[in-house]
mmCIF file of C-alpha atoms (C1' of nucleotides) in Angstrom:
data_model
loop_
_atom_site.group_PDB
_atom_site.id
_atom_site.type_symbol
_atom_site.label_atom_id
_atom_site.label_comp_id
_atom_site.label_asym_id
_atom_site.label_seq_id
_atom_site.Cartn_x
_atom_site.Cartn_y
_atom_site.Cartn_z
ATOM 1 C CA UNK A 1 -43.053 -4.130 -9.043
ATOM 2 C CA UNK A 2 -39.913 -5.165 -7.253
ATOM 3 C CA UNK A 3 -36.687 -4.586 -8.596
ATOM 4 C CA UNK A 4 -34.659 -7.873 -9.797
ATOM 5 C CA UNK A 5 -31.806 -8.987 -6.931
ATOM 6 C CA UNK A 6 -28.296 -9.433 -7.356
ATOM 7 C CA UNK A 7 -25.630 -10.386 -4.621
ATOM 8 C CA UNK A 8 -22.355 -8.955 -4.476
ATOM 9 C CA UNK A 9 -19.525 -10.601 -2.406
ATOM 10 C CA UNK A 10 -16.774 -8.049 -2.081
ATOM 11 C CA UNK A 11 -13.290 -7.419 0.130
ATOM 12 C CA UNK A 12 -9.492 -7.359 -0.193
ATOM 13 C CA UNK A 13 -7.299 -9.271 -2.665
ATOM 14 C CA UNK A 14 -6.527 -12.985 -1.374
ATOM 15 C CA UNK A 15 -9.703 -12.999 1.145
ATOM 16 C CA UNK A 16 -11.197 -15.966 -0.830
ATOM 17 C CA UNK A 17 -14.312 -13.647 -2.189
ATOM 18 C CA UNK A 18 -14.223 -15.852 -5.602
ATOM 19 C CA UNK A 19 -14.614 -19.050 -3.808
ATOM 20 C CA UNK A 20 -17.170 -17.755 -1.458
ATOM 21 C CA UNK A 21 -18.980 -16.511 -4.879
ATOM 22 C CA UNK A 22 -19.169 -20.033 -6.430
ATOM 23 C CA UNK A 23 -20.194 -21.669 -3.545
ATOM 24 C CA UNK A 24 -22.907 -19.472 -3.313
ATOM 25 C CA UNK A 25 -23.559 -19.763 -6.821
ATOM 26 C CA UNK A 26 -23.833 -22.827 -7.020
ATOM 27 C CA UNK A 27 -26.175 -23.530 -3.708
ATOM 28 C CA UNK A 28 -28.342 -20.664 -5.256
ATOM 29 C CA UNK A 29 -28.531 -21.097 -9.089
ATOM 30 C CA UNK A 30 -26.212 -17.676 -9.501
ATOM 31 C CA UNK A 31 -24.196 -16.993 -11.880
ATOM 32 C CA UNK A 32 -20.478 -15.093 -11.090
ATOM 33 C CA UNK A 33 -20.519 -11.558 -12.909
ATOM 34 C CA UNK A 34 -16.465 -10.445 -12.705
ATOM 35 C CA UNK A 35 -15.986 -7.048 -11.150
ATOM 36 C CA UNK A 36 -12.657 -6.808 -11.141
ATOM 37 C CA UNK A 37 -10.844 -4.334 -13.051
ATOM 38 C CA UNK A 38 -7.727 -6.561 -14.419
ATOM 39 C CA UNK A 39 -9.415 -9.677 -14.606
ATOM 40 C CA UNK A 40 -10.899 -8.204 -17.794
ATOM 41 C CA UNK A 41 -8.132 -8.489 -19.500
ATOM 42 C CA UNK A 42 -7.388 -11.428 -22.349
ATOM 43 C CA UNK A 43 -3.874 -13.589 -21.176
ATOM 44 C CA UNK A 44 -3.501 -12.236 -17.486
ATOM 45 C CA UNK A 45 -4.577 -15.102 -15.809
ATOM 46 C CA UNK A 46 -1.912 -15.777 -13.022
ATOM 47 C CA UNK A 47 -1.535 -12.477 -11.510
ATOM 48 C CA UNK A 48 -5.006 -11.707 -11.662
ATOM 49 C CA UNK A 49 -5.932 -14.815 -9.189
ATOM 50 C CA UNK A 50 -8.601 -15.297 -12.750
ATOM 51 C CA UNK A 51 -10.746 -18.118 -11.881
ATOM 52 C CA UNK A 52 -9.703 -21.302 -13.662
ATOM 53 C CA UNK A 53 -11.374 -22.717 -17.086
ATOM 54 C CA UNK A 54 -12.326 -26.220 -14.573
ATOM 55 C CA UNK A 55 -13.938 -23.230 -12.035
ATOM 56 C CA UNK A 56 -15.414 -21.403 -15.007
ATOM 57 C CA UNK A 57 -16.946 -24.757 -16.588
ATOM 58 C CA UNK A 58 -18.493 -25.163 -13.223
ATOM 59 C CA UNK A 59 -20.148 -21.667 -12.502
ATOM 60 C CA UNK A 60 -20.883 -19.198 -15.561
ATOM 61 C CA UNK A 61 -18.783 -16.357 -15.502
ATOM 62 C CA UNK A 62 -19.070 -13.200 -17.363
ATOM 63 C CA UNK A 63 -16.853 -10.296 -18.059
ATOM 64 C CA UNK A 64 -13.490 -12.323 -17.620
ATOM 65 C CA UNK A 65 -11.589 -11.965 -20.677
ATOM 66 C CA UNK A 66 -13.364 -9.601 -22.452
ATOM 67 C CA UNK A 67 -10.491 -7.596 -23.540
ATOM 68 C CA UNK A 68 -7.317 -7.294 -25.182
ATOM 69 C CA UNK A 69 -4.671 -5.969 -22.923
ATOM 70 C CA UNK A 70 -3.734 -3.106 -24.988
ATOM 71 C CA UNK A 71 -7.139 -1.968 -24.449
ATOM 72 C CA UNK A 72 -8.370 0.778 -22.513
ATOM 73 C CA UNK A 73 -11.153 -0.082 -20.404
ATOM 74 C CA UNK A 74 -13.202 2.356 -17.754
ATOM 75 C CA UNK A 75 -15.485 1.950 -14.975
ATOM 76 C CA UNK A 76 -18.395 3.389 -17.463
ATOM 77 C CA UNK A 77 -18.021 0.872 -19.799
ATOM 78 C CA UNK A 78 -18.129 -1.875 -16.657
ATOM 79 C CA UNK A 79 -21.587 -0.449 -15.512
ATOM 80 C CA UNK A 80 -22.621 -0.736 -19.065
ATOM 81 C CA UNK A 81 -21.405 -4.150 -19.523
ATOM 82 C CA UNK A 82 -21.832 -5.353 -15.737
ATOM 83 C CA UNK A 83 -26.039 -4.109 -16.229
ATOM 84 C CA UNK A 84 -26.214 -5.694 -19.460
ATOM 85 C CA UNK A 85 -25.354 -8.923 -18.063
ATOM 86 C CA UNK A 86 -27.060 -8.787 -14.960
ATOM 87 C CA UNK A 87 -30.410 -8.114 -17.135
ATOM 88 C CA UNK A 88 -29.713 -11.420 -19.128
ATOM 89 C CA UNK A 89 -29.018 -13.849 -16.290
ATOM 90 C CA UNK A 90 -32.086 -12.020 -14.373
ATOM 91 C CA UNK A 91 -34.351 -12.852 -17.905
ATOM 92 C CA UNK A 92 -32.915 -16.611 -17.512
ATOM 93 C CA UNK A 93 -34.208 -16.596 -13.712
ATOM 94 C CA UNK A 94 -30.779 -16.673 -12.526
ATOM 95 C CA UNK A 95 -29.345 -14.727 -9.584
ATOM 96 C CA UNK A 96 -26.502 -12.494 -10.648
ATOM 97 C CA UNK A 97 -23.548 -12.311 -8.164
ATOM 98 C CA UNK A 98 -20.789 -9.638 -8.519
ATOM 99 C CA UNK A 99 -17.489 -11.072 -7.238
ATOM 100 C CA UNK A 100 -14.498 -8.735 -6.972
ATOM 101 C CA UNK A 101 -12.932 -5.904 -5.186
ATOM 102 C CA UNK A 102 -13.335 -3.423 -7.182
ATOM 103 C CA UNK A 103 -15.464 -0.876 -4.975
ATOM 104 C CA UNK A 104 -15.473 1.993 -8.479
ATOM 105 C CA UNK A 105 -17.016 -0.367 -10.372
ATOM 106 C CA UNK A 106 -19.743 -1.857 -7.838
ATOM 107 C CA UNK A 107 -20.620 2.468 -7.023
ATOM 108 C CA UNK A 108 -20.713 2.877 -10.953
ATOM 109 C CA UNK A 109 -23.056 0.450 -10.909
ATOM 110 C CA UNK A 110 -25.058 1.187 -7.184
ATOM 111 C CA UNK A 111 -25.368 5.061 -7.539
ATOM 112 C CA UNK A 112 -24.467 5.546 -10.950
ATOM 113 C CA UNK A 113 -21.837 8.053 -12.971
ATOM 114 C CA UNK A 114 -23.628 10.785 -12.292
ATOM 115 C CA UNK A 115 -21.517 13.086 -14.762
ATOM 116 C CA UNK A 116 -23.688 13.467 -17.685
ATOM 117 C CA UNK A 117 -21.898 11.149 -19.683
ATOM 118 C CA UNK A 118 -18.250 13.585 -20.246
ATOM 119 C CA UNK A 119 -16.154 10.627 -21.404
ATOM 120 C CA UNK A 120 -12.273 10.813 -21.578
ATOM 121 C CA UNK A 121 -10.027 12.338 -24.026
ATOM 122 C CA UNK A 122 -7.023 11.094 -24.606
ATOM 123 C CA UNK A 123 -5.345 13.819 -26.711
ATOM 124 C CA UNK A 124 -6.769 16.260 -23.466
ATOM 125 C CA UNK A 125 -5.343 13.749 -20.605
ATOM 126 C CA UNK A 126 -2.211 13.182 -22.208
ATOM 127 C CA UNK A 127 -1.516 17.802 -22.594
ATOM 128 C CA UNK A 128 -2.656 18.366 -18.842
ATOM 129 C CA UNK A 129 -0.210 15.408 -17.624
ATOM 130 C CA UNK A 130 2.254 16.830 -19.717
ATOM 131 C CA UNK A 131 2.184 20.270 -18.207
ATOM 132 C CA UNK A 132 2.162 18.542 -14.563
ATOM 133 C CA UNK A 133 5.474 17.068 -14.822
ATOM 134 C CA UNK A 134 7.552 19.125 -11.757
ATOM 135 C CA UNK A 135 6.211 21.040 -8.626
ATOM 136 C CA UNK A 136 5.757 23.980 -10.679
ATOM 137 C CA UNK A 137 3.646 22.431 -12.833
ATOM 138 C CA UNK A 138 1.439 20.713 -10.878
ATOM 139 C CA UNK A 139 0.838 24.190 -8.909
ATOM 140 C CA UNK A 140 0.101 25.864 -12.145
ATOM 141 C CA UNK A 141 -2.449 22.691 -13.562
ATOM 142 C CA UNK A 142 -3.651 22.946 -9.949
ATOM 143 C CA UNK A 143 -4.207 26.944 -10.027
ATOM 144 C CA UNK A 144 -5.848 26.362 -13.427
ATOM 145 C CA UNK A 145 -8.709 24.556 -12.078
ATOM 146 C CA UNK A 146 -9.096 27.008 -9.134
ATOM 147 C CA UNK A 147 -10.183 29.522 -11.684
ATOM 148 C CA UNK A 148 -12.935 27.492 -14.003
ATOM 149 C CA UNK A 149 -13.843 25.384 -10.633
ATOM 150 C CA UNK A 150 -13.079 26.733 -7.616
ATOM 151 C CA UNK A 151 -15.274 24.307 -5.495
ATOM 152 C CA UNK A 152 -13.974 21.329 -7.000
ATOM 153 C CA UNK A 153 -10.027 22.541 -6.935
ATOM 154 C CA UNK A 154 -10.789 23.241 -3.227
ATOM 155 C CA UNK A 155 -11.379 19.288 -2.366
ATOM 156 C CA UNK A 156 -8.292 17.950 -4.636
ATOM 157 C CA UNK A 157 -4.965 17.850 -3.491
ATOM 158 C CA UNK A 158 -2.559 19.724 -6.271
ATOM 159 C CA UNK A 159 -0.332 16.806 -6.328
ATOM 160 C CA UNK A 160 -3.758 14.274 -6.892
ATOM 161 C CA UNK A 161 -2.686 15.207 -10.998
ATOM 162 C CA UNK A 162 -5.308 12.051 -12.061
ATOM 163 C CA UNK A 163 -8.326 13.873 -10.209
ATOM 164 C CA UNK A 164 -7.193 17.599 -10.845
ATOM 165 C CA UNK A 165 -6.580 16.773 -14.759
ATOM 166 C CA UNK A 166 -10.113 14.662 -15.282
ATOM 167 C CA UNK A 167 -11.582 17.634 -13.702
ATOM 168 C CA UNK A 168 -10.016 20.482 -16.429
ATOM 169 C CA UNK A 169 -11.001 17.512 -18.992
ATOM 170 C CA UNK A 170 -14.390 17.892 -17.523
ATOM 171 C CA UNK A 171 -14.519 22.021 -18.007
ATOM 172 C CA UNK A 172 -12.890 21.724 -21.304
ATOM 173 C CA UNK A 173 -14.641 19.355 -23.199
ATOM 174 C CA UNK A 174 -18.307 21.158 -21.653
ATOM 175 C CA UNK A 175 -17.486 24.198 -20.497
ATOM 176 C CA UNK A 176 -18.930 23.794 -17.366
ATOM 177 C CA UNK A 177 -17.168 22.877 -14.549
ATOM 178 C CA UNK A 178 -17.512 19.507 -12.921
ATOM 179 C CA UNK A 179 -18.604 20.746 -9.417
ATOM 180 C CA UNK A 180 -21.685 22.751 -11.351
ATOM 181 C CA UNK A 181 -22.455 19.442 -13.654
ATOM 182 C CA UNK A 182 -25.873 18.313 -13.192
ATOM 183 C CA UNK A 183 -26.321 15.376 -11.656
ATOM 184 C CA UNK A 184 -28.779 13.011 -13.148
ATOM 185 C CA UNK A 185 -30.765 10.795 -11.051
ATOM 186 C CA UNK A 186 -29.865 7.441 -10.468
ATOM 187 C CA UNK A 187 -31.703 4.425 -9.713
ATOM 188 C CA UNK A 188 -30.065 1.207 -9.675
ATOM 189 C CA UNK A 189 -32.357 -1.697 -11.943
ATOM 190 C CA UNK A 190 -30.846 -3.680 -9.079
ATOM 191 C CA UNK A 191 -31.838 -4.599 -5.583
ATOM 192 C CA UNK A 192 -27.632 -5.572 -4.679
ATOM 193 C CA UNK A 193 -26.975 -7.062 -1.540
ATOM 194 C CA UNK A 194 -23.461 -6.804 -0.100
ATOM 195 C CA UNK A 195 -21.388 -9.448 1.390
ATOM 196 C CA UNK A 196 -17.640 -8.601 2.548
ATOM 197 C CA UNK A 197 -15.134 -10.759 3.634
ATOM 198 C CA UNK A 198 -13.565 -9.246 6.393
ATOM 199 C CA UNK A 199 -10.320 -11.253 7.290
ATOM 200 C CA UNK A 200 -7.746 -10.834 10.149
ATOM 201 C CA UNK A 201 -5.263 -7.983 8.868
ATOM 202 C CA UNK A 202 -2.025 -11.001 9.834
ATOM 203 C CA UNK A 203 -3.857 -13.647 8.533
ATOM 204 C CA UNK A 204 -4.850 -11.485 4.742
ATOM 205 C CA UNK A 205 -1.400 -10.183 5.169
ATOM 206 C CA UNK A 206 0.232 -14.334 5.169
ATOM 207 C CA UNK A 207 -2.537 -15.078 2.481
ATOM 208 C CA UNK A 208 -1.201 -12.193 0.166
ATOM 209 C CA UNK A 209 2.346 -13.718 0.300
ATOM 210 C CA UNK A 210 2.038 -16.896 0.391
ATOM 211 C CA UNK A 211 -0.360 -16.212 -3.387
ATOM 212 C CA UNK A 212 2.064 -14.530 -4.480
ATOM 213 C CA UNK A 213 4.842 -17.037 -3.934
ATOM 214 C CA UNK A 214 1.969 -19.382 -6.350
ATOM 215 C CA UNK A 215 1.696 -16.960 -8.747
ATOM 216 C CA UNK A 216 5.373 -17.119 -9.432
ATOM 217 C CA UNK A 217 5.552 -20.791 -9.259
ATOM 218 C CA UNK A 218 2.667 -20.916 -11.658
ATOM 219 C CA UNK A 219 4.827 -19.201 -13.928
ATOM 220 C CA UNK A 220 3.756 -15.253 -13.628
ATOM 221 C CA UNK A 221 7.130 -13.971 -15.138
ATOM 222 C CA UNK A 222 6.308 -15.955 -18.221
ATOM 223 C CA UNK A 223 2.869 -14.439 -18.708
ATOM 224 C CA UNK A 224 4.373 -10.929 -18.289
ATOM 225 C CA UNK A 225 6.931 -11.920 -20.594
ATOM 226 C CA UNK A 226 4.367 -12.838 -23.410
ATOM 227 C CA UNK A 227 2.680 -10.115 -22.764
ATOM 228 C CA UNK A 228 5.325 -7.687 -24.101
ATOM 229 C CA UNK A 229 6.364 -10.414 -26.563
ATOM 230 C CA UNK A 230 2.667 -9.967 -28.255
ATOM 231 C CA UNK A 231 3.751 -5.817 -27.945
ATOM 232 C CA UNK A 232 1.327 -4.853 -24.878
ATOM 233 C CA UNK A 233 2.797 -1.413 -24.157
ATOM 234 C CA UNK A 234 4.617 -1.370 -20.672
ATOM 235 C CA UNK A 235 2.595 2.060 -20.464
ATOM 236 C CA UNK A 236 -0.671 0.321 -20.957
ATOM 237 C CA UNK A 237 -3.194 -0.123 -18.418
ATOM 238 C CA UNK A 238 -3.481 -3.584 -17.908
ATOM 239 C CA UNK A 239 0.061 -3.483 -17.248
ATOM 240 C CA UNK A 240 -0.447 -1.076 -14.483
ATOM 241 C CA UNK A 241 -1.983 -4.370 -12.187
ATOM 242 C CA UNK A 242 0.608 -5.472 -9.608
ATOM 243 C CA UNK A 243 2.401 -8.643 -10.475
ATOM 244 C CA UNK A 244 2.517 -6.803 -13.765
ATOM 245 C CA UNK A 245 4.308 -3.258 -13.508
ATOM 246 C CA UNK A 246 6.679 -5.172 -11.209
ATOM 247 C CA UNK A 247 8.029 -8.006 -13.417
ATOM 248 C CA UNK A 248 8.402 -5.726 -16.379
ATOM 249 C CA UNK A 249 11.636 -4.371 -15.428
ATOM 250 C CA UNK A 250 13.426 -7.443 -14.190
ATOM 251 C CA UNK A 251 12.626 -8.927 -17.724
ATOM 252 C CA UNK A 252 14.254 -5.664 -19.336
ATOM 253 C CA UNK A 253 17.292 -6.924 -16.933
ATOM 254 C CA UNK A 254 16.783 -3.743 -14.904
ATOM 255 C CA UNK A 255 15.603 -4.876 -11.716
ATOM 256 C CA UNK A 256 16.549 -8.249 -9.546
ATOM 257 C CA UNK A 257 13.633 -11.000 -9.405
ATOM 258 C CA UNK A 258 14.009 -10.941 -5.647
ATOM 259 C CA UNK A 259 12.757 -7.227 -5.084
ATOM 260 C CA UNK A 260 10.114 -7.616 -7.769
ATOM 261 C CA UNK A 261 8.732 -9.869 -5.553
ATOM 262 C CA UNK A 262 8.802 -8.649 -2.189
ATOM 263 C CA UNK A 263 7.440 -5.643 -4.082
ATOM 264 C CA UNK A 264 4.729 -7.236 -5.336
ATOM 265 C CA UNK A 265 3.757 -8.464 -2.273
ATOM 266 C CA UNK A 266 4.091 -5.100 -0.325
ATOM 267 C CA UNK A 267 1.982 -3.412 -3.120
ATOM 268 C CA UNK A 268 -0.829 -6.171 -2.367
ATOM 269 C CA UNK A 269 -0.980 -5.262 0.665
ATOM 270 C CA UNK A 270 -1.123 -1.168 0.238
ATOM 271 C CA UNK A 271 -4.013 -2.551 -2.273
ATOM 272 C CA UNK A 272 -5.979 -4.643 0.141
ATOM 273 C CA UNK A 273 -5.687 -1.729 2.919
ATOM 274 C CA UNK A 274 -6.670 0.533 0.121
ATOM 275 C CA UNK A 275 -9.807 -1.838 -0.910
ATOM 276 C CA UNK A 276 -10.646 -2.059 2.964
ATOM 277 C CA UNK A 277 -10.837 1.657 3.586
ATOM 278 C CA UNK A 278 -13.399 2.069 0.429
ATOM 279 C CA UNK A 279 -15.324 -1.027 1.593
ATOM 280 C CA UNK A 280 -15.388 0.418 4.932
ATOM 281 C CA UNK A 281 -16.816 3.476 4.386
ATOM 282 C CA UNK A 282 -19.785 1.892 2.021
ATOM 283 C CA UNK A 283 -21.713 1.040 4.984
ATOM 284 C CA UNK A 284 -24.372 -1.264 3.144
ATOM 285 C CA UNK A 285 -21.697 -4.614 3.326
ATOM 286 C CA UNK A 286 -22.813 -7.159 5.514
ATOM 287 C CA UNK A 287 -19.730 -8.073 6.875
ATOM 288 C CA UNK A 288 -18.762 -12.271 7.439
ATOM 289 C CA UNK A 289 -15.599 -12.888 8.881
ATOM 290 C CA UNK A 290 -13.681 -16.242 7.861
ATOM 291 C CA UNK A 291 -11.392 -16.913 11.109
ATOM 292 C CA UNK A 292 -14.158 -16.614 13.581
ATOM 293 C CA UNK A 293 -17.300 -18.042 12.189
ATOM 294 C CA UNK A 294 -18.216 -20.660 9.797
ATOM 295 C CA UNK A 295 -18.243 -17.930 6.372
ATOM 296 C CA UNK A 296 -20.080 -20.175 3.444
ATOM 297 C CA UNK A 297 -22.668 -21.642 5.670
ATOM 298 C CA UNK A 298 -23.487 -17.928 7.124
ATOM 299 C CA UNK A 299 -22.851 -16.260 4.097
ATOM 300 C CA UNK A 300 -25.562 -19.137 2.448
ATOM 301 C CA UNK A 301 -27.931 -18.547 5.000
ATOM 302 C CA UNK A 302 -28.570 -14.556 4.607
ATOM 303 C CA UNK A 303 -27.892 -15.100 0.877
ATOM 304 C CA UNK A 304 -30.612 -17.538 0.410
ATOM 305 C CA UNK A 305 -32.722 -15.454 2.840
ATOM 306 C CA UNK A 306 -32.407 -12.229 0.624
ATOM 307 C CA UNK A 307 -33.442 -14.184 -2.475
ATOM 308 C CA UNK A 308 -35.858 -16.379 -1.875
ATOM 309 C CA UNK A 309 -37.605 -13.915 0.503
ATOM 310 C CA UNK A 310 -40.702 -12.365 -0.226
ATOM 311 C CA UNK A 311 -41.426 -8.850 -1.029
ATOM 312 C CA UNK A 312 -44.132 -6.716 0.412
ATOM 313 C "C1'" G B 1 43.784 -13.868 21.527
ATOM 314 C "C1'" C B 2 44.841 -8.906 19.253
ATOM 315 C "C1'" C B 3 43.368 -4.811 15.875
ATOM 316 C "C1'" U B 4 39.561 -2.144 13.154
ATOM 317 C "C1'" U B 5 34.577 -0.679 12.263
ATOM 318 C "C1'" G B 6 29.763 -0.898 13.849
ATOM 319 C "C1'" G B 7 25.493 -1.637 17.644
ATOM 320 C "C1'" U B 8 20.012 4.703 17.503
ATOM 321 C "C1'" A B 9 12.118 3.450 15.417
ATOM 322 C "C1'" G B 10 9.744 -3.170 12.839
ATOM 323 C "C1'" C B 11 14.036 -2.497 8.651
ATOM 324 C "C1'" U B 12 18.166 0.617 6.366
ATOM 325 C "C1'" C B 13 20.614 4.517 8.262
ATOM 326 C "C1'" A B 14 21.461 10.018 9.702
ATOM 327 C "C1'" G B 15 22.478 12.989 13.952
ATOM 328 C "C1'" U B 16 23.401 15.260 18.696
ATOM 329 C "C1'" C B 17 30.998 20.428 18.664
ATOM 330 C "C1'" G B 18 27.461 17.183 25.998
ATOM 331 C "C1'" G B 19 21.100 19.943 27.138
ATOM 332 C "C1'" U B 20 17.212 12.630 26.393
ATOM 333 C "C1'" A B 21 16.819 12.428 18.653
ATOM 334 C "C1'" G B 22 14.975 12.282 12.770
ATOM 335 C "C1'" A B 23 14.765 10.648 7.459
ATOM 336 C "C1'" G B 24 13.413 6.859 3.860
ATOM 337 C "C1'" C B 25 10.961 2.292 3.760
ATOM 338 C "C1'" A B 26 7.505 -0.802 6.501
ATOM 339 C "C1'" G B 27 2.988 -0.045 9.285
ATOM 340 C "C1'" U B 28 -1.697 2.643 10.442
ATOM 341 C "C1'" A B 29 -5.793 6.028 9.180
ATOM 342 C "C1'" G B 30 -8.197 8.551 5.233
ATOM 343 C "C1'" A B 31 -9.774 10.411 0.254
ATOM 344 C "C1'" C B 32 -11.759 8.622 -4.285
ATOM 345 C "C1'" U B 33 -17.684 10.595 -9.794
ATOM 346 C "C1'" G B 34 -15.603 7.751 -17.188
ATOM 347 C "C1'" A B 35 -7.246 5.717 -15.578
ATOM 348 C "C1'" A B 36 -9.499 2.677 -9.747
ATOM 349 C "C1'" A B 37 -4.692 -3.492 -9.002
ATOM 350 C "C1'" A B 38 -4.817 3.596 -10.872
ATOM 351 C "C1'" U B 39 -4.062 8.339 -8.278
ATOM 352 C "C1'" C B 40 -3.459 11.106 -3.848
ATOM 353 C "C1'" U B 41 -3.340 12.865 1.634
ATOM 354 C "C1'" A B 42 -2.091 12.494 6.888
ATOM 355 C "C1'" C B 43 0.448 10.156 11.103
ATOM 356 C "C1'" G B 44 7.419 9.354 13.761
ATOM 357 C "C1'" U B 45 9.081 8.139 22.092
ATOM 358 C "C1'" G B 46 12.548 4.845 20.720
ATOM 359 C "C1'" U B 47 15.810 1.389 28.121
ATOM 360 C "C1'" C B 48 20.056 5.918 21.282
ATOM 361 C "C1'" G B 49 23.715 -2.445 23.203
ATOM 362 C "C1'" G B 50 24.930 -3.049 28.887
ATOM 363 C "C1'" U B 51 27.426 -1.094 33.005
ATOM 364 C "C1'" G B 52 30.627 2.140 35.782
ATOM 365 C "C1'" G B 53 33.105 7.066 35.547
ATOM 366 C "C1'" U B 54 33.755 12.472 34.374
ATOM 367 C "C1'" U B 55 29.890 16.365 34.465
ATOM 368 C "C1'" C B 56 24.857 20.593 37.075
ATOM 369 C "C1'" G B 57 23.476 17.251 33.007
ATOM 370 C "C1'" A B 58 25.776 11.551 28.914
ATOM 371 C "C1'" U B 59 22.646 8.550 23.625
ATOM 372 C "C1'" U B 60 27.017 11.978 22.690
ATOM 373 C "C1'" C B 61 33.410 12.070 26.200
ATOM 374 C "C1'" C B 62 36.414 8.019 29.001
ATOM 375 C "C1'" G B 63 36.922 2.750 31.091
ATOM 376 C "C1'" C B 64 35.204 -2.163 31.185
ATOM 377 C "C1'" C B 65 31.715 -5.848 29.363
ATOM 378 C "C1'" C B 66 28.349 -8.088 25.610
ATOM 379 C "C1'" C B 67 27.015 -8.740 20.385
ATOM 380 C "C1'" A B 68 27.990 -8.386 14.853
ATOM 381 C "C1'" A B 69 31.113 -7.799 10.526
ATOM 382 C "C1'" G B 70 36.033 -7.473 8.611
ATOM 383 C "C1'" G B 71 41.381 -7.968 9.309
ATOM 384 C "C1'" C B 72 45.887 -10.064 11.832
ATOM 385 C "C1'" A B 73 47.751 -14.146 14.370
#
RNA sequence: GCCUUGGUAGCUCAGUCGGUAGAGCAGUAGACUGAAAAUCUACGUGUCGGUGGUUCGAUUCCGCCCCAAGGCA
């Protein structure tokens, strides 16, 4: 038996992937399944780019504001939640489509978190960052893993503290080191085909400015201000999305509007060169590209192709 | 009109006691296995404003010119 299909439509921020996504959903009986790691979140609608309740109404959508922004969320709880979902608009005869540009979350969910399950520990994340707080430190967190995993200290940078400190979480909460983990197989329920919006660099570039010039007219600065109103921790990850991180300090009366903003923008566009480089190097993405050829009819075309085609 | 201070990488600036120059940011490329909008790595040639002069050699010193900011009339 053939496995059930599911489209994803994937690229940088501001490339127009959710629009592309309803369109298609709506041409192919799909429904939109989020995979975005901030448009989780509960009350961060503006500088997410969330898709609007009239959009929403429209197309289903699933895992949009599913939760609170105090809440941690991870990329194993997404391929949890993202498969979940997938199964139940697959029972309806639905075809699931993962918008977003997320690229963790859509190889969570392609080739799997193949590290037998080690979840996080707080009370372990939180020592090992505190012992990694100069040069010194990071040299001595860094030599730490060289001893208990030499193969996997060998690929991370000691300044990389994130990687080298989920890797000691790794050894210490199993005992065995991550490089010497065995890795379940993994095969996707799925049969995912890969869309990617692959806009101009100038043209993205104007496009991420110009949204973020909306988002502040739309009244951004207010949501970040209830946000800490309702007590969401500056330190909290949902605060860590841009648009977010960057208005915090102007509305402690630290930092001038202005800068927040051209900041802002300049960190959008680190994160869409950042979300091209891992889209890039997938290599399964069938690439469309907006400026040259006529996207939504194309994209419609080989989308309808790949699901109403038959299987051998 | 005169005086002062500037004019060096896309931007902000450093520097060369005369031997054709380097930081931060921007930009580009890359990594990514339970934080991923996070985290991290690598990459720096540009008529040193223009033009004459001094000099073996000038972006550096001198003259003139242009431009900008400030001051005085």
């Amino acid at each position: 038996m053939s496995k059930p299909k599911a489209l994803a439509v994937v690229g940088p921020t501001a490339s127009g992937k959710s629009a592309l996504g309803m369109a298609l959903a709506r041409q192919l009986y799909g429904e939109i399944v989020c995979m975005d790691s901030m448009q989780i979140y509960k009350r961060m609608d503006i500088g997410t780019a969330k898709p609007t309740q009239a959009e929403r109404a429209t197309v289903p959508h699933h895992l949009v504001d599913i939760v609170e922004p105090g809440e941690a969320y991870t990329v194993a709880r997404y391929a949890e939640d993202a498969q979940r979902v997938m199964e139940e608009i697959t029972s309806r005869g639905a075809l699931p489509i993962l918008v977003g540009g997320t690229g963790f979350y859509l190889q969570a969910l392609t080739q799997g978190l193949t590290l037998g399950g080690v979840q996080s520990d707080p009370q372990v994340r939180e020592r090992l960052k505190a012992m990694a707080q100069d040069e010194e430190g990071k040299r001595l967190l860094h030599e730490r893993l060289r001893a208990v995993d030499p193969v996997t200290a060998a690929r991370l940078h000691p300044n990389d503290i994130t990687r080298v400190s989920r890797a000691l979480e790794v050894y210490e909460l199993t005992g065995i080191a991550m490089s010497a983990q065995e890795q379940p197989e993994f095969d996707s329920p799925f049969e995912i085909f890969r869309i990617g919006v692959a806009m101009e660099r100038s043209v993205l570039y104007q496009r991420i400015d110009a949204r973020v010039d909306a988002m502040m007219a739309q009244g951004l600065l207010e949501e970040v201000k209830a946000l800490l109103t309702e007590d969401v921790s500056p330190q909290a990850q949902a605060m860590q999305g841009i648009g977010y991180k960057e208005l915090v300090p102007v509305i402690q009366g630290l930092y001038p509007l202005e800068n927040a903003v051209s900041d802002i923008k300049r960190n959008s566009r680190h994160y869409a060169k950042r979300q091209m480089t891992w889209f890039r190097r997938d290599g399964q993405i069938y690439w469309l590209k907006p400026d040259q050829d006529n996207t939504e009819a194309q994209a419609l075309a080989i989308a309808r192709a790949f699901w109403e085609g038959t299987q051998a």
